[in-house]
Amino acid sequence: MTMTIGLAGKPNAGKSTFFKAATMAEVDIANYPFTTIDANRGVTYVRTTCPCIERDKRCGNCEDGIRFVPIEIIDVAGLVPDAHQGRGLGNAFLDELSQAQAIIHVIDASGATDIEGNPGDIASHDPLEDIDFLNREITMWMKGILCRNWERLARKIKAENLKVEEAIANQLMGAGVCEEHVNIAIDQLDKREYIKWEDEDMCQLCEYIRLLSKPVIIAANKLDIAPPENVENLEKLEMIVVPTSAAAELAIRNAASTGAIDYKPGDEDFAIEESDLSEKQIKGLEKLKSFVVSRKPHGCGVQECINRAVFDQLNLIVVYPVEDEGHWTDKKGRMLPDAYLVKKGSTAHELAYKVHTDIGDRFLYAVDGRTRMRLGDKYELKDGDVIKIVSTAK
């Protein structure tokens, strides 16, 4: 796994519930601020259709033709305004987010918690106010890292004739920033005379870098109790917003883990399997079932949120490298043993490097597992491709 998604948000927004629903890991969930002190780390999955449904038999690595590709997810400590200045748990949550390629911002869409996460009445707080301050905290955190040694860094750039984007990327490397992010941000800022940059310029630069290096998707959580107008207002934002009920998803996942229902994450419905459930349990499951069905095709939103963060926000696709293009197997005869998440637009040669450096270095060509056609090194991979890599590597 090389993909990491971060869960961020103020206390009591439902981050830990979302995390547990997505991973089924044991975490503390409570109705008070800063339930999460140290970041929770776990494995969740993106859901996609497995190519084996095109064959007479299933591969053994999917569930009825549904492939779940693992990614890491981090539930960081809750944040409050001015955390970058040390409020709340300070920069702890920001340091954890440095490893994330994208962020799911869990919002309390019910408006039942104030800006710092303290519980209140439903609709007592406008959830729209929660959007800007997370973005600001990340931007100011990056600015703090960059400005810490800026004068010395600016002199070094000039004295050694360095590329300013390279120097800034090195300074922000620990925050998950690369040179491409900085280069695009500087072009957007339209100011390459770094010596003349003032505080406002630095803020704008870090804002652009944040947008590129830490894209955010909104999980409008607590959908089951949220006033409809709150959800509608969030969905009007010019960003990806997914209405979710992490609590409902967790209850369904718990029921599925006992065998009471037949459910896979992201399903639009489920069947009650056990006949010896109590009347109370059956009523509870029927209520959950009614909620999920009413939300077709989105369900409780947790799986959709993860999928959209990976496929839509990060623009990734799933490809399947094999060694036998006819049977879609590896050397041990395992069918479609691996599923790789790669950037849309990646080439067959780039996939070879992901499989192994030596295979990439000694790449000859690739073979399409469906058409058996030979593919060159610049062949652009498509979602669901089954690809054999041919190289001289042993």
JSON list of N, CA and C in Angstrom, two decimals, residues 10 34 105 155 178 187 232 238 268 278 283 303 319 326 360 368 373:
[
{"chain": "A", "resi": 10, "resn": "LYS", "atom": "N", "xyz": [-13.16, 18.77, 13.07]},
{"chain": "A", "resi": 10, "resn": "LYS", "atom": "CA", "xyz": [-13.20, 19.21, 14.46]},
{"chain": "A", "resi": 10, "resn": "LYS", "atom": "C", "xyz": [-13.63, 18.04, 15.35]},
{"chain": "A", "resi": 34, "resn": "PHE", "atom": "N", "xyz": [-11.68, 15.72, 21.63]},
{"chain": "A", "resi": 34, "resn": "PHE", "atom": "CA", "xyz": [-10.35, 15.09, 21.67]},
{"chain": "A", "resi": 34, "resn": "PHE", "atom": "C", "xyz": [-10.41, 13.65, 22.18]},
{"chain": "A", "resi": 105, "resn": "HIS", "atom": "N", "xyz": [-12.60, 15.53, 4.83]},
{"chain": "A", "resi": 105, "resn": "HIS", "atom": "CA", "xyz": [-12.97, 16.43, 5.93]},
{"chain": "A", "resi": 105, "resn": "HIS", "atom": "C", "xyz": [-14.36, 16.03, 6.42]},
{"chain": "A", "resi": 155, "resn": "ARG", "atom": "N", "xyz": [18.45, 33.51, 0.44]},
{"chain": "A", "resi": 155, "resn": "ARG", "atom": "CA", "xyz": [19.86, 33.85, 0.16]},
{"chain": "A", "resi": 155, "resn": "ARG", "atom": "C", "xyz": [20.58, 32.68, -0.51]},
{"chain": "A", "resi": 178, "resn": "CYS", "atom": "N", "xyz": [5.66, 18.16, -3.48]},
{"chain": "A", "resi": 178, "resn": "CYS", "atom": "CA", "xyz": [6.71, 17.87, -4.47]},
{"chain": "A", "resi": 178, "resn": "CYS", "atom": "C", "xyz": [6.96, 19.11, -5.32]},
{"chain": "A", "resi": 187, "resn": "ASP", "atom": "N", "xyz": [3.40, 29.46, -10.75]},
{"chain": "A", "resi": 187, "resn": "ASP", "atom": "CA", "xyz": [2.81, 29.95, -12.02]},
{"chain": "A", "resi": 187, "resn": "ASP", "atom": "C", "xyz": [1.44, 30.57, -11.77]},
{"chain": "A", "resi": 232, "resn": "GLU", "atom": "N", "xyz": [-28.15, 20.32, 1.78]},
{"chain": "A", "resi": 232, "resn": "GLU", "atom": "CA", "xyz": [-28.29, 21.00, 0.48]},
{"chain": "A", "resi": 232, "resn": "GLU", "atom": "C", "xyz": [-27.28, 22.14, 0.34]},
{"chain": "A", "resi": 238, "resn": "GLU", "atom": "N", "xyz": [-18.42, 24.23, -4.36]},
{"chain": "A", "resi": 238, "resn": "GLU", "atom": "CA", "xyz": [-17.69, 23.85, -5.57]},
{"chain": "A", "resi": 238, "resn": "GLU", "atom": "C", "xyz": [-16.56, 22.89, -5.21]},
{"chain": "A", "resi": 268, "resn": "GLU", "atom": "N", "xyz": [-26.18, -1.19, -2.09]},
{"chain": "A", "resi": 268, "resn": "GLU", "atom": "CA", "xyz": [-27.36, -0.31, -2.06]},
{"chain": "A", "resi": 268, "resn": "GLU", "atom": "C", "xyz": [-28.51, -0.92, -1.26]},
{"chain": "A", "resi": 278, "resn": "SER", "atom": "N", "xyz": [-34.07, -11.32, 17.58]},
{"chain": "A", "resi": 278, "resn": "SER", "atom": "CA", "xyz": [-35.19, -10.83, 18.38]},
{"chain": "A", "resi": 278, "resn": "SER", "atom": "C", "xyz": [-36.02, -9.84, 17.57]},
{"chain": "A", "resi": 283, "resn": "LYS", "atom": "N", "xyz": [-36.42, -5.16, 13.89]},
{"chain": "A", "resi": 283, "resn": "LYS", "atom": "CA", "xyz": [-36.92, -3.80, 13.65]},
{"chain": "A", "resi": 283, "resn": "LYS", "atom": "C", "xyz": [-35.78, -2.83, 13.41]},
{"chain": "A", "resi": 303, "resn": "GLN", "atom": "N", "xyz": [-18.43, 4.32, 1.87]},
{"chain": "A", "resi": 303, "resn": "GLN", "atom": "CA", "xyz": [-17.67, 3.73, 0.76]},
{"chain": "A", "resi": 303, "resn": "GLN", "atom": "C", "xyz": [-17.59, 4.68, -0.42]},
{"chain": "A", "resi": 319, "resn": "VAL", "atom": "N", "xyz": [-5.32, -1.19, -12.12]},
{"chain": "A", "resi": 319, "resn": "VAL", "atom": "CA", "xyz": [-4.82, -2.07, -13.19]},
{"chain": "A", "resi": 319, "resn": "VAL", "atom": "C", "xyz": [-4.28, -3.35, -12.54]},
{"chain": "A", "resi": 326, "resn": "GLY", "atom": "N", "xyz": [-2.86, -15.11, -20.96]},
{"chain": "A", "resi": 326, "resn": "GLY", "atom": "CA", "xyz": [-3.98, -15.93, -21.38]},
{"chain": "A", "resi": 326, "resn": "GLY", "atom": "C", "xyz": [-4.88, -16.33, -20.23]},
{"chain": "A", "resi": 360, "resn": "GLY", "atom": "N", "xyz": [11.27, -2.47, -14.57]},
{"chain": "A", "resi": 360, "resn": "GLY", "atom": "CA", "xyz": [11.17, -1.19, -15.27]},
{"chain": "A", "resi": 360, "resn": "GLY", "atom": "C", "xyz": [12.42, -0.86, -16.05]},
{"chain": "A", "resi": 368, "resn": "ASP", "atom": "N", "xyz": [-1.60, -6.77, -23.74]},
{"chain": "A", "resi": 368, "resn": "ASP", "atom": "CA", "xyz": [-2.97, -6.59, -23.25]},
{"chain": "A", "resi": 368, "resn": "ASP", "atom": "C", "xyz": [-3.59, -7.96, -22.98]},
{"chain": "A", "resi": 373, "resn": "MET", "atom": "N", "xyz": [-2.74, -8.18, -27.66]},
{"chain": "A", "resi": 373, "resn": "MET", "atom": "CA", "xyz": [-1.93, -7.30, -28.50]},
{"chain": "A", "resi": 373, "resn": "MET", "atom": "C", "xyz": [-0.71, -6.80, -27.74]}
]
